[in-house]
Structures are given as C-alpha cells and as structure tokens.
Tab-separated table of C-alpha atoms and ligand atoms in Angstrom:
chain	number	residue	atom	x	y	z
J	1	MET	CA	-4.371	-25.975	15.185
J	2	ARG	CA	-2.489	-26.415	11.680
J	3	ASN	CA	-0.330	-29.175	10.555
J	4	LEU	CA	2.810	-27.122	9.792
J	5	THR	CA	5.393	-29.688	9.588
J	6	GLU	CA	6.693	-28.776	6.096
J	7	SER	CA	6.785	-25.123	6.572
J	8	ALA	CA	9.000	-25.506	9.729
J	9	ARG	CA	11.360	-27.679	7.722
J	10	LEU	CA	11.403	-25.224	5.321
J	11	TYR	CA	11.894	-22.149	7.708
J	12	GLU	CA	14.646	-24.005	9.539
J	13	ALA	CA	16.556	-24.801	6.091
J	14	ALA	CA	16.073	-21.087	5.161
J	15	ARG	CA	17.640	-19.394	8.213
J	16	LYS	CA	20.712	-21.241	7.106
J	17	VAL	CA	21.098	-19.501	3.978
J	18	ILE	CA	18.716	-16.554	3.780
J	19	ALA	CA	19.104	-13.951	6.313
J	20	GLY	CA	16.447	-14.312	9.047
J	21	GLY	CA	15.051	-16.703	7.052
J	22	VAL	CA	12.803	-14.450	5.035
J	23	SER	CA	13.606	-12.155	1.903
J	24	SER	CA	11.414	-9.145	3.121
J	25	ASP	CA	10.947	-7.785	6.493
J	26	ILE	CA	7.114	-7.968	6.692
J	27	ARG	CA	7.608	-11.611	5.881
J	28	ARG	CA	8.823	-12.439	9.272
J	29	SER	CA	6.626	-14.527	11.297
J	30	THR	CA	4.615	-12.466	13.725
J	31	THR	CA	3.272	-15.597	15.544
J	32	ALA	CA	4.685	-18.647	17.238
J	33	ALA	CA	4.194	-20.546	14.150
J	34	PRO	CA	6.743	-20.395	10.945
J	35	PRO	CA	6.069	-17.653	8.135
J	36	LEU	CA	3.866	-18.990	5.479
J	37	TYR	CA	5.271	-21.176	2.759
J	38	VAL	CA	2.989	-20.500	-0.123
J	39	ASP	CA	2.608	-23.848	-2.456
J	40	HIS	CA	0.465	-22.177	-4.786
J	41	ALA	CA	-2.472	-19.769	-5.018
J	42	ARG	CA	-5.465	-19.351	-7.516
J	43	GLY	CA	-8.080	-16.551	-7.405
J	44	SER	CA	-8.944	-15.483	-3.670
J	45	HIS	CA	-7.234	-18.918	-2.430
J	46	LEU	CA	-3.661	-19.968	-1.600
J	47	TRP	CA	-2.223	-23.179	-0.443
J	48	ASP	CA	0.566	-23.625	2.015
J	49	VAL	CA	3.500	-26.476	1.571
J	50	ASP	CA	1.502	-28.593	4.228
J	51	GLY	CA	-1.489	-28.227	2.335
J	52	ASN	CA	-3.495	-25.843	4.193
J	53	GLU	CA	-5.969	-23.876	2.412
J	54	TYR	CA	-6.423	-19.821	2.930
J	55	VAL	CA	-8.572	-17.292	1.791
J	56	ASP	CA	-6.209	-14.502	0.687
J	57	TYR	CA	-6.517	-11.150	2.176
J	58	VAL	CA	-2.790	-10.127	1.444
J	59	LEU	CA	-3.082	-10.663	-1.851
J	60	GLY	CA	1.103	-10.133	-2.196
J	61	GLN	CA	0.713	-6.729	0.290
J	62	GLY	CA	-2.143	-5.237	-2.200
J	63	PRO	CA	-1.166	-5.667	-6.133
J	64	LEU	CA	-3.406	-8.761	-6.790
J	65	LEU	CA	-6.685	-6.527	-7.749
J	66	PHE	CA	-7.765	-9.694	-9.743
J	67	GLY	CA	-6.659	-12.323	-7.461
J	68	HIS	CA	-4.005	-14.738	-8.202
J	69	SER	CA	-3.248	-16.011	-11.749
J	70	HIS	CA	-6.155	-14.349	-13.695
J	71	PRO	CA	-6.712	-16.361	-16.807
J	72	ARG	CA	-6.150	-13.046	-19.067
J	73	ILE	CA	-3.030	-12.093	-17.057
J	74	VAL	CA	-1.565	-15.593	-16.947
J	75	GLU	CA	-2.067	-15.721	-20.796
J	76	ALA	CA	-0.622	-12.279	-21.711
J	77	VAL	CA	2.629	-13.138	-19.742
J	78	ASN	CA	2.537	-16.361	-21.523
J	79	ARG	CA	2.716	-15.009	-24.882
J	80	GLN	CA	5.130	-12.208	-24.163
J	81	VAL	CA	7.648	-14.485	-22.483
J	82	ALA	CA	7.983	-16.947	-25.263
J	83	ARG	CA	8.873	-13.348	-27.428
J	84	GLY	CA	11.540	-12.611	-25.276
J	85	GLN	CA	11.865	-11.784	-21.631
J	86	THR	CA	13.992	-8.621	-21.559
J	87	TYR	CA	14.970	-6.140	-23.899
J	88	SER	CA	16.409	-3.159	-22.569
J	89	ALA	CA	14.908	-1.350	-25.833
J	90	GLN	CA	11.646	0.033	-26.582
J	91	HIS	CA	8.297	-1.907	-27.604
J	92	ALA	CA	5.006	-1.520	-28.139
J	93	LEU	CA	3.188	-2.822	-24.862
J	94	GLU	CA	5.124	0.173	-22.964
J	95	VAL	CA	3.450	2.900	-25.470
J	96	GLU	CA	0.274	0.936	-24.715
J	97	VAL	CA	0.550	0.610	-20.896
J	98	ALA	CA	1.372	4.381	-21.001
J	99	ASP	CA	-1.322	5.526	-22.908
J	100	LEU	CA	-3.486	3.533	-20.170
J	101	VAL	CA	-1.966	5.010	-17.253
J	102	CYS	CA	-2.361	8.652	-19.150
J	103	ASP	CA	-6.115	7.778	-19.791
J	104	LEU	CA	-6.937	6.744	-16.610
J	105	VAL	CA	-4.943	8.701	-14.295
J	106	PRO	CA	-6.046	12.640	-13.444
J	107	CYS	CA	-2.485	13.782	-13.142
J	108	ALA	CA	-1.006	12.079	-15.503
J	109	GLU	CA	0.095	13.353	-19.242
J	110	LEU	CA	3.578	11.774	-19.210
J	111	VAL	CA	4.990	8.552	-17.320
J	112	ARG	CA	8.284	6.949	-16.750
J	113	PHE	CA	8.312	3.383	-15.591
J	114	ASN	CA	10.287	1.502	-12.845
J	115	SER	CA	9.890	-1.669	-11.085
J	116	VAL	CA	9.154	-1.389	-7.408
J	117	GLY	CA	7.430	1.420	-5.644
J	118	SER	CA	10.488	2.438	-3.948
J	119	GLU	CA	12.626	3.550	-6.677
J	120	ALA	CA	9.507	5.370	-8.008
J	121	VAL	CA	9.448	7.119	-4.991
J	122	HIS	CA	13.249	7.976	-5.093
J	123	ALA	CA	12.714	9.280	-9.012
J	124	ALA	CA	9.540	11.631	-7.959
J	125	LEU	CA	11.501	13.469	-4.930
J	126	ARG	CA	14.746	13.626	-7.150
J	127	LEU	CA	12.538	15.291	-10.076
J	128	ALA	CA	10.751	17.857	-7.410
J	129	ARG	CA	14.055	18.563	-6.036
J	130	ALA	CA	15.356	19.451	-9.603
J	131	ALA	CA	12.214	21.144	-10.603
J	132	THR	CA	12.127	23.331	-7.431
J	133	GLY	CA	15.752	23.945	-6.759
J	134	ARG	CA	14.967	23.390	-3.031
J	135	GLY	CA	16.432	20.440	-0.987
J	136	LYS	CA	13.933	19.717	1.376
J	137	VAL	CA	10.738	16.834	1.252
J	138	LEU	CA	7.982	17.209	3.611
J	139	LYS	CA	6.523	13.847	4.679
J	140	PHE	CA	3.406	12.745	7.090
J	141	GLU	CA	4.226	10.650	10.299
J	142	GLY	CA	3.026	7.304	9.829
J	143	HIS	CA	2.972	7.311	5.968
J	144	TYR	CA	5.373	5.035	4.352
J	145	HIS	CA	7.135	5.819	1.057
J	146	GLY	CA	9.232	2.339	0.403
J	147	TRP	CA	12.626	1.362	2.130
J	148	TYR	CA	14.904	4.021	0.828
J	149	ASP	CA	16.832	6.247	3.094
J	150	PRO	CA	15.387	9.597	2.492
J	151	VAL	CA	12.051	8.561	3.715
J	152	ALA	CA	12.566	5.956	6.049
J	153	PHE	CA	11.778	7.993	8.869
J	154	SER	CA	8.886	8.437	11.161
J	155	VAL	CA	6.878	5.772	9.728
J	156	HIS	CA	5.752	3.995	12.932
J	157	PRO	CA	7.861	6.062	15.555
J	158	ALA	CA	7.330	5.285	19.217
J	159	PRO	CA	5.253	8.592	20.264
J	160	ASP	CA	7.349	9.099	23.296
J	161	GLU	CA	10.592	9.571	20.641
J	162	ALA	CA	8.474	11.335	18.373
J	163	GLY	CA	8.077	14.657	19.572
J	164	PRO	CA	5.224	16.959	20.086
J	165	ALA	CA	1.848	15.542	18.119
J	166	ASP	CA	1.808	19.145	16.181
J	167	ARG	CA	5.369	19.164	15.577
J	168	PRO	CA	6.832	15.888	15.190
J	169	ARG	CA	10.500	15.319	14.708
J	170	PRO	CA	11.753	12.723	12.424
J	171	VAL	CA	12.708	9.345	13.985
J	172	PRO	CA	14.618	7.075	11.616
J	173	SER	CA	13.142	3.780	10.910
J	174	THR	CA	16.414	1.943	10.690
J	175	PRO	CA	19.958	2.248	12.016
J	176	GLY	CA	22.092	2.696	8.853
J	177	GLN	CA	21.049	6.197	7.697
J	178	PRO	CA	23.442	8.213	6.005
J	179	VAL	CA	25.229	11.583	8.241
J	180	GLY	CA	22.709	14.054	7.708
J	181	ALA	CA	19.679	12.093	6.114
J	182	ALA	CA	17.416	13.616	8.359
J	183	ASP	CA	18.190	17.249	7.225
J	184	GLY	CA	16.341	16.556	4.070
J	185	LEU	CA	13.326	15.751	5.646
J	186	VAL	CA	10.241	17.497	7.253
J	187	ILE	CA	7.673	15.785	9.305
J	188	ALA	CA	4.149	17.049	9.858
J	189	PRO	CA	1.389	15.321	11.360
J	190	TRP	CA	-1.343	14.090	9.328
J	191	ASN	CA	-5.012	15.459	8.988
J	192	ASN	CA	-4.180	18.825	10.732
J	193	LEU	CA	-3.697	21.798	8.591
J	194	PRO	CA	-3.213	24.402	10.814
J	195	ALA	CA	-0.104	22.646	11.988
J	196	LEU	CA	1.179	21.518	8.532
J	197	GLU	CA	0.524	25.411	7.489
J	198	ARG	CA	2.874	26.379	10.442
J	199	ILE	CA	5.624	23.985	9.565
J	200	LEU	CA	5.200	25.294	6.111
J	201	ASP	CA	5.820	28.592	7.254
J	202	GLU	CA	8.725	27.986	9.355
J	203	HIS	CA	10.577	26.382	6.243
J	204	ALA	CA	9.310	28.974	3.369
J	205	GLY	CA	11.225	28.447	0.552
J	206	GLU	CA	12.768	25.118	1.343
J	207	ILE	CA	10.462	22.756	0.474
J	208	ALA	CA	10.346	20.930	-2.656
J	209	ALA	CA	7.949	18.312	-2.304
J	210	VAL	CA	5.005	17.547	0.129
J	211	ILE	CA	4.536	13.608	-0.614
J	212	MET	CA	1.602	11.663	0.955
J	213	GLU	CA	-0.372	8.573	0.705
J	214	PRO	CA	-3.788	9.991	-0.174
J	215	LEU	CA	-5.416	7.366	1.920
J	216	LEU	CA	-3.364	6.657	4.639
J	217	CYS	CA	-2.629	2.663	4.465
J	218	ASN	CA	0.502	1.973	6.200
J	219	SER	CA	-0.680	2.820	9.850
J	220	GLY	CA	-3.963	1.851	9.731
J	221	CYS	CA	-6.454	2.886	6.868
J	222	ILE	CA	-7.004	6.748	7.553
J	223	GLU	CA	-9.218	9.236	5.158
J	224	PRO	CA	-8.196	12.284	4.721
J	225	HIS	CA	-10.415	15.258	5.611
J	226	PRO	CA	-11.446	16.817	2.927
J	227	GLU	CA	-10.683	20.107	3.969
J	228	PHE	CA	-7.581	18.958	4.868
J	229	LEU	CA	-6.772	17.155	1.206
J	230	ARG	CA	-7.923	20.603	-0.339
J	231	GLY	CA	-5.726	22.956	2.127
J	232	VAL	CA	-2.683	21.209	1.371
J	233	ARG	CA	-3.290	21.221	-2.139
J	234	GLU	CA	-3.883	24.952	-2.257
J	235	ARG	CA	-1.017	25.721	-0.150
J	236	THR	CA	1.383	23.381	-1.969
J	237	ARG	CA	0.108	25.499	-5.114
J	238	ARG	CA	0.761	28.856	-3.663
J	239	ASP	CA	4.129	28.112	-2.287
J	240	GLY	CA	5.213	26.100	-5.557
J	241	ILE	CA	5.700	23.002	-3.887
J	242	VAL	CA	5.151	19.616	-5.630
J	243	LEU	CA	2.528	17.893	-4.309
J	244	ILE	CA	3.089	14.144	-4.564
J	245	PHE	CA	0.547	11.435	-4.108
J	246	ASP	CA	2.512	8.084	-3.305
J	247	GLU	CA	-0.467	5.961	-4.774
J	248	VAL	CA	1.476	2.394	-4.701
J	249	ILE	CA	-1.224	1.025	-2.676
J	250	THR	CA	-4.418	3.267	-3.475
J	251	GLY	CA	-3.262	3.785	-7.695
J	252	PHE	CA	-6.126	1.218	-9.398
J	253	ARG	CA	-7.320	-0.062	-6.406
J	254	LEU	CA	-9.585	2.554	-5.104
J	255	ALA	CA	-10.886	3.439	-8.194
J	256	PRO	CA	-9.593	2.981	-11.966
J	257	GLY	CA	-7.762	6.654	-11.465
J	258	GLY	CA	-6.642	5.869	-8.044
J	259	GLY	CA	-6.923	8.051	-4.741
J	260	GLN	CA	-6.930	11.457	-6.712
J	261	GLN	CA	-9.946	10.288	-8.342
J	262	TRP	CA	-11.787	9.039	-5.392
J	263	PHE	CA	-10.962	12.069	-3.485
J	264	GLY	CA	-11.109	14.823	-6.155
J	265	VAL	CA	-7.993	16.348	-5.765
J	266	VAL	CA	-5.270	16.363	-8.274
J	267	PRO	CA	-1.515	16.286	-7.271
J	268	ASP	CA	1.190	17.703	-9.390
J	269	LEU	CA	2.975	14.197	-9.623
J	270	ALA	CA	1.927	10.835	-8.504
J	271	VAL	CA	3.673	7.227	-7.682
J	272	PHE	CA	2.016	3.917	-8.613
J	273	GLY	CA	3.059	0.370	-8.155
J	274	LYS	CA	1.519	-2.720	-6.764
J	275	ALA	CA	-1.834	-3.057	-8.614
J	276	MET	CA	-0.831	-1.494	-11.690
J	277	ALA	CA	0.482	-4.982	-13.365
J	278	GLY	CA	-1.353	-7.685	-11.703
J	279	GLY	CA	1.449	-8.911	-9.400
J	280	PHE	CA	4.090	-8.391	-11.331
J	281	PRO	CA	6.778	-5.551	-10.166
J	282	LEU	CA	5.764	-2.389	-12.156
J	283	SER	CA	5.922	1.019	-10.832
J	284	CYS	CA	5.835	4.423	-12.343
J	285	ILE	CA	6.053	8.303	-11.929
J	286	ALA	CA	3.223	10.379	-13.496
J	287	GLY	CA	2.597	13.984	-13.968
J	288	SER	CA	1.859	17.062	-16.238
J	289	ALA	CA	4.353	17.306	-19.211
J	290	GLU	CA	5.824	20.455	-17.451
J	291	ILE	CA	6.672	18.764	-14.427
J	292	MET	CA	8.059	15.911	-16.258
J	293	ARG	CA	10.137	18.110	-18.886
J	294	PRO	CA	13.335	17.560	-16.828
J	295	ILE	CA	13.330	14.000	-17.301
J	296	ALA	CA	11.682	14.321	-20.646
J	297	GLU	CA	15.174	16.578	-21.655
J	298	GLY	CA	17.250	14.309	-20.090
J	299	LYS	CA	18.273	16.714	-17.441
J	300	VAL	CA	17.217	14.838	-14.175
J	301	ALA	CA	18.387	11.342	-14.465
J	302	HIS	CA	16.230	8.680	-14.475
J	303	ALA	CA	17.272	4.583	-15.191
J	304	GLY	CA	16.832	1.026	-14.322
J	305	THR	CA	17.911	-1.905	-15.936
J	306	PHE	CA	14.573	-3.887	-15.965
J	307	ASN	CA	12.255	-0.505	-16.684
J	308	SER	CA	9.525	-1.400	-18.958
J	309	ASN	CA	10.374	-5.077	-19.070
J	310	PRO	CA	8.205	-6.688	-21.615
J	311	VAL	CA	7.113	-9.520	-19.372
J	312	VAL	CA	5.466	-6.916	-16.790
J	313	MET	CA	4.358	-4.761	-19.349
J	314	ALA	CA	2.229	-7.758	-20.766
J	315	ALA	CA	0.765	-8.233	-17.593
J	316	ALA	CA	-0.048	-4.497	-17.064
J	317	ALA	CA	-1.486	-4.461	-20.411
J	318	ALA	CA	-4.152	-6.780	-19.627
J	319	ALA	CA	-4.735	-5.690	-15.848
J	320	LEU	CA	-4.957	-1.910	-16.789
J	321	GLY	CA	-7.089	-3.276	-20.315
J	322	MET	CA	-9.407	-4.406	-18.080
J	323	ILE	CA	-9.858	-1.578	-15.623
J	324	SER	CA	-10.272	0.561	-18.835
J	325	LYS	CA	-12.814	-1.326	-20.041
J	326	GLU	CA	-15.043	-2.264	-17.116
J	327	GLY	CA	-14.218	1.287	-15.315
J	328	ASP	CA	-16.055	1.991	-12.019
J	329	ALA	CA	-18.345	-1.157	-12.577
J	330	LEU	CA	-15.312	-3.208	-11.720
J	331	TYR	CA	-14.950	-1.421	-8.431
J	332	GLU	CA	-18.358	-0.983	-7.100
J	333	PRO	CA	-18.494	-5.180	-6.291
J	334	LEU	CA	-15.328	-4.828	-4.287
J	335	ARG	CA	-16.431	-1.932	-2.519
J	336	GLU	CA	-19.621	-3.521	-1.561
J	337	ARG	CA	-17.747	-6.932	-0.525
J	338	GLY	CA	-15.504	-4.956	1.707
J	339	ARG	CA	-18.206	-2.965	3.180
J	340	ARG	CA	-19.863	-6.516	3.685
J	341	LEU	CA	-16.681	-8.051	5.152
J	342	ALA	CA	-16.131	-4.663	7.852
J	343	GLY	CA	-19.854	-4.470	8.864
J	344	GLY	CA	-19.913	-8.688	9.498
J	345	ILE	CA	-16.719	-8.252	11.631
J	346	ALA	CA	-18.172	-5.269	13.642
J	347	GLU	CA	-21.294	-6.891	14.276
J	348	ARG	CA	-19.852	-10.299	15.472
J	349	ALA	CA	-17.359	-8.458	17.756
J	350	ARG	CA	-20.262	-6.380	19.414
J	351	ALA	CA	-22.071	-9.614	19.718
J	352	ALA	CA	-19.012	-11.041	21.383
J	353	GLY	CA	-18.308	-7.972	23.470
J	354	VAL	CA	-14.984	-7.532	21.788
J	355	ASP	CA	-13.556	-4.006	21.154
J	356	VAL	CA	-13.529	-3.678	17.395
J	357	LEU	CA	-13.299	-0.560	15.222
J	358	THR	CA	-13.467	-1.147	11.016
J	359	ALA	CA	-12.733	1.203	8.608
J	360	GLY	CA	-11.407	1.750	4.940
J	361	PRO	CA	-13.426	2.294	1.688
J	362	GLY	CA	-13.888	-1.209	0.640
J	363	PRO	CA	-11.305	-2.386	-1.537
J	364	ILE	CA	-9.068	-2.082	1.564
J	365	VAL	CA	-10.677	-2.699	4.965
J	366	GLN	CA	-9.041	-1.898	8.410
J	367	VAL	CA	-9.935	-3.845	11.643
J	368	TYR	CA	-8.682	-2.189	14.846
J	369	LEU	CA	-8.770	-3.723	18.352
J	370	THR	CA	-9.854	-0.651	20.229
J	371	ASN	CA	-12.707	1.239	21.621
J	372	ARG	CA	-11.957	4.420	20.167
J	373	PRO	CA	-14.790	5.590	18.031
J	374	ALA	CA	-12.399	6.801	15.147
J	375	VAL	CA	-8.713	6.824	14.701
J	376	ASP	CA	-7.569	9.912	12.471
J	377	ASP	CA	-3.970	10.464	12.645
J	378	TYR	CA	-0.838	8.460	13.346
J	379	ARG	CA	-0.979	9.462	17.458
J	380	GLU	CA	-4.202	8.061	17.533
J	381	TYR	CA	-3.238	5.009	15.549
J	382	ALA	CA	-0.175	4.339	17.744
J	383	ALA	CA	-2.608	4.021	21.040
J	384	VAL	CA	-4.816	0.773	19.271
J	385	ASP	CA	-4.433	-2.367	20.594
J	386	ARG	CA	-1.539	-3.515	18.292
J	387	ALA	CA	-0.676	-6.798	20.119
J	388	ARG	CA	-4.345	-7.727	20.255
J	389	THR	CA	-4.801	-6.649	16.327
J	390	LEU	CA	-1.656	-9.161	15.774
J	391	GLY	CA	-3.258	-12.209	17.816
J	392	LEU	CA	-6.189	-11.685	15.593
J	393	HIS	CA	-4.369	-12.068	12.185
J	394	ALA	CA	-2.771	-15.125	13.828
J	395	ALA	CA	-5.736	-16.766	15.178
J	396	LEU	CA	-7.479	-16.281	12.132
J	397	LEU	CA	-4.214	-18.048	10.164
J	398	ASP	CA	-5.002	-21.120	12.222
J	399	GLN	CA	-8.788	-20.655	10.813
J	400	GLY	CA	-7.415	-20.425	7.183
J	401	ILE	CA	-7.789	-16.455	6.693
J	402	ASN	CA	-4.704	-14.450	5.923
J	403	SER	CA	-4.597	-10.896	6.615
J	404	VAL	CA	-2.030	-8.519	6.716
J	405	SER	CA	-1.378	-8.628	10.406
J	406	ARG	CA	-1.405	-5.318	11.291
J	407	GLY	CA	-5.194	-5.331	10.853
J	408	LEU	CA	-5.565	-4.574	7.098
J	409	TRP	CA	-7.348	-6.534	4.267
J	410	PHE	CA	-7.416	-6.594	0.752
J	411	LEU	CA	-10.279	-7.248	-1.371
J	412	SER	CA	-9.986	-8.301	-5.165
J	413	THR	CA	-12.221	-9.419	-7.945
J	414	ALA	CA	-11.825	-12.810	-7.117
J	415	HIS	CA	-13.331	-12.515	-3.559
J	416	ASP	CA	-17.090	-13.839	-3.474
J	417	ASP	CA	-19.764	-14.008	-1.193
J	418	THR	CA	-18.840	-17.510	-0.123
J	419	ASP	CA	-15.242	-16.373	0.657
J	420	ILE	CA	-16.866	-13.428	2.754
J	421	ASP	CA	-19.296	-16.110	4.557
J	422	ARG	CA	-16.365	-18.209	5.392
J	423	THR	CA	-14.361	-15.537	6.424
J	424	LEU	CA	-17.011	-14.163	9.149
J	425	ALA	CA	-17.609	-17.803	10.195
J	426	ALA	CA	-14.200	-18.132	10.976
J	427	VAL	CA	-14.077	-14.406	12.653
J	428	GLU	CA	-17.265	-15.682	14.991
J	429	ARG	CA	-15.017	-18.868	16.255
J	430	VAL	CA	-12.203	-16.848	16.833
J	431	PHE	CA	-14.107	-14.296	19.009
J	432	ALA	CA	-15.757	-16.937	21.067
J	433	ASP	CA	-12.750	-18.710	21.518
J	434	PRO	CA	-11.509	-18.546	25.275
J	435	ALA	CA	-7.713	-18.675	24.376
J	436	TRP	CA	-8.164	-15.652	22.098
J	437	GLN	CA	-10.420	-14.013	24.358
J	438	ALA	CA	-7.606	-14.355	27.229
J	439	GLY	CA	-5.433	-12.287	25.117
J	440	PRO	CA	-1.852	-12.404	24.331
L	501	PLP	C1	2.442	3.794	0.214
L	501	PLP	C2	3.962	2.866	-0.532
L	501	PLP	N1	4.422	3.459	-1.317
L	501	PLP	C3	5.873	2.863	-1.529
L	501	PLP	C4	6.050	1.413	-1.383
L	501	PLP	C5	7.172	0.891	-1.503
L	501	PLP	O1	6.768	-0.049	-2.669
L	501	PLP	P1	7.975	-1.383	-2.966
L	501	PLP	O2	7.738	-2.120	-1.891
L	501	PLP	O3	7.512	-1.856	-4.223
L	501	PLP	O4	9.136	-0.802	-3.257
L	501	PLP	C6	4.808	0.897	-0.516
L	501	PLP	C7	4.925	-0.520	-0.222
L	501	PLP	O5	4.387	-1.310	0.339
L	501	PLP	C8	3.764	1.463	-0.264
L	501	PLP	O6	2.720	0.868	0.839
C-alpha cells in the first residue's frame, strides 16, 4: 500500500475550498484513496506529493504525446514566455501552427483556434448549423464531445433508460440542461449503418451535422467498421449534412493526420485539441475553405480571449514541428509498444484465469474486464464489468501504474521497454493477488 499522508491532508484542505475537492469531475477519486496529488512529472513518469512514483498512462487525459516536459516543448515555451504571455493580437507563431495543421490534416484548408475541445466542438456545430440552415445535430450513443449543453447527452446512459438499441433516445448527462436542449439532438447507435440510414430518413432535411469520434475512445476503444465509416461519409455527402470528426483524442495521436488519415475517410470539418500543443490548452476547428467561409467572412461568430495564445502556440509549433518532421516514423514505435502492452496484459490475464479483452491501435489501448470476444458498440461496452475495470485501475495505482480509470491507456514517445516491463510485472502481481481476485 502507498503512503498517502500528504495527499490525504491536501485533499481534506481542498474539500474546504474547492467544490468536491477537485477541479474537474473526471479527477474525482474512483478508489477509497484520495485523488492523485502530483508533485512533479518527467517523461513517462510522475511523482505524487508523498514521493510515490508512477508510470503514467493518463498523460493528462491524452495530450502528452511526447510525455511530460519534453525538452523541445519546454524550451519553446520558456523562450516565448519571456516575450509576452498573451497578446490578443496576431503573431507569427499562429501562422506557423496553422500551416502545420493544414499540411498534416487531410480535411484542413483553413483553421480557427480555441483553447479547449469543448469550445471547438461548440464552434464546429454552430458553423454547421449556419452553413446548412438546419437546426439539428446527430451524435452517437457513447461518444463524448465535451461538457457543453448541446452535446451533453447519451455519453454513458443507463441502457434501461436509453430506449431501443437501434433507436436510442437522448439521455441528459447532467441535470441543469436548458429547456428543449434535447430537441436539437438526434441520437444514433454506433457502427450500425442501417439504423443510421433509417434515423436520417426520419429526419430528412433537419440534420445540419453528424458528429463522431472517428475512433470511439470515451466508451471503451471501439474502431469503426470500415463499411460503416464509408457509409456515413457517402450518406452525409448525399444529404448535404456536414460530417464532423471530433479528433480531440485521435488528432495527432493515431497518425500525423489523425483518425481521418488512419481510417482513410475525410470529414468536412474536424475538431482537434489535446495532443496538438504538447500539454498546453489549444484546440481548433479545421475544414475546407468552402465550409470555413462563413467564419472567414465574419458571418458566423467565433471568438475567445485566449485564442492563439502565443505561449500555447510556441508549444504547438514545437510539438507539431516534431510530428511534421518525423511523420509516421514517430508513431510506429508507439503502436508497437502499445501492442506489446496490450498483448502482455492479455497473456498475463490468460495465465491467471482472468477474463480480459484488450483493444486499441497502440497509441491508445483499452483493457476491458469481460469475457466477451469483442466490444463493438456502446450497449456492449455498457455490459462489461466496469466495477472490476475500476478495481484493476485502483490496484495498479497501488503498484505505481497510473491508467485512466475506465481502462484506457495512453502511450507517449517517452515510454520505453523498461516502462512496459515494469507495468506488466505490476499487472502480474495484481492478477495473482487474492484480495483483487475476491473482487470489489
Ligand atoms: C472526443 C472528445 N471531444 C471533446 C472533448 C472535450 O475537450 P476538453 O476537455 O478539452 O474541453 C474531449 C475531452 O476529453 C474528448 O475526449
């Protein structure tokens, strides 16, 4: 067991002045222990305020493709911060970053920057509604597009509240939604083209945008069936619906050009965040000159005090510069290490008689505690043993391994074979532990 004396003290102090003791709901402790209080981090490791060391597969919930405090990113940020921290005016770095995004991302001819994924999604949906003159958006059950009201529905709904699997109904993710918020939203099941076609037929002429995570990473890690993705592309094109890929996780993580490059299907509009600035808050929308025209001409409002903040842009120029220079060569070792990690966990589970399913293309890995042979959509994800998955996360934290509590693991270029060996040894210890075997 870890010594967490100082973490517990800080948590107690925090709860007196920070609602719930944490600054984002996802940081609430999912275990009996206090949430992680980080002292410092470097490369693929972080250290808590009690001196415990962890191999970090959370990576800030995905942004740290290059690990913590990569020297090039640190140097770029330090250089810029001495030249001013925010201008709310144009500068050369934003042109450099926009050029890099347009070079790397297939759908990008023009971009606009924001700070976080949720507001870029907000901008993309507004643009799609304005461009089509239609009011509704279709999202898929289980997909997460940030915490703003129009999309805070049907992320992890209880299946018994969510309606039929092939015709889900919108389930609010939170109380406090405005009256009628669900009226602007249509929900469809993931990876089910006939159901999607039928739902689109029923809403003919009403849908401005179909938005999706091209690789679903917020309810397990679920790849799109190739025919599903192609079918969505064809149908949205035919109906004049704006196809939006939410690449906040997949962008610059799956491949230099994100999920659209990895899966070979190009959307009309895409949203990026997380990995694009090496751990600094930056997001953007990117699309063809045609689709971006209403923003370019000032007809659709887009704003933000901190948009294209120069310190953040310095980090992005460094991160995207490395991606642009190294291209796919940067990603192959990430995929290989991810495969080794997933394969090693599955092998140790088999040896210990634990039901585990692993998935994910490598830079992202998912570990499900389930005896299902596959997880293909949200309803199947909802049937995996989530309490047991949380239990594995908690037990691994005690062993110095930090993974996302729902079973997701992010890899960075800073992870090496020693990290993977250490992680697999920890997994083996947990699977052999009678206390963990006894279950929650
Ligand atoms: C796919 C996806 N879209 C949007 C968001 C929202 O991004 P942010 O938390 O930066 O607002 C997230 C956050 O995890 C995400 O995973």
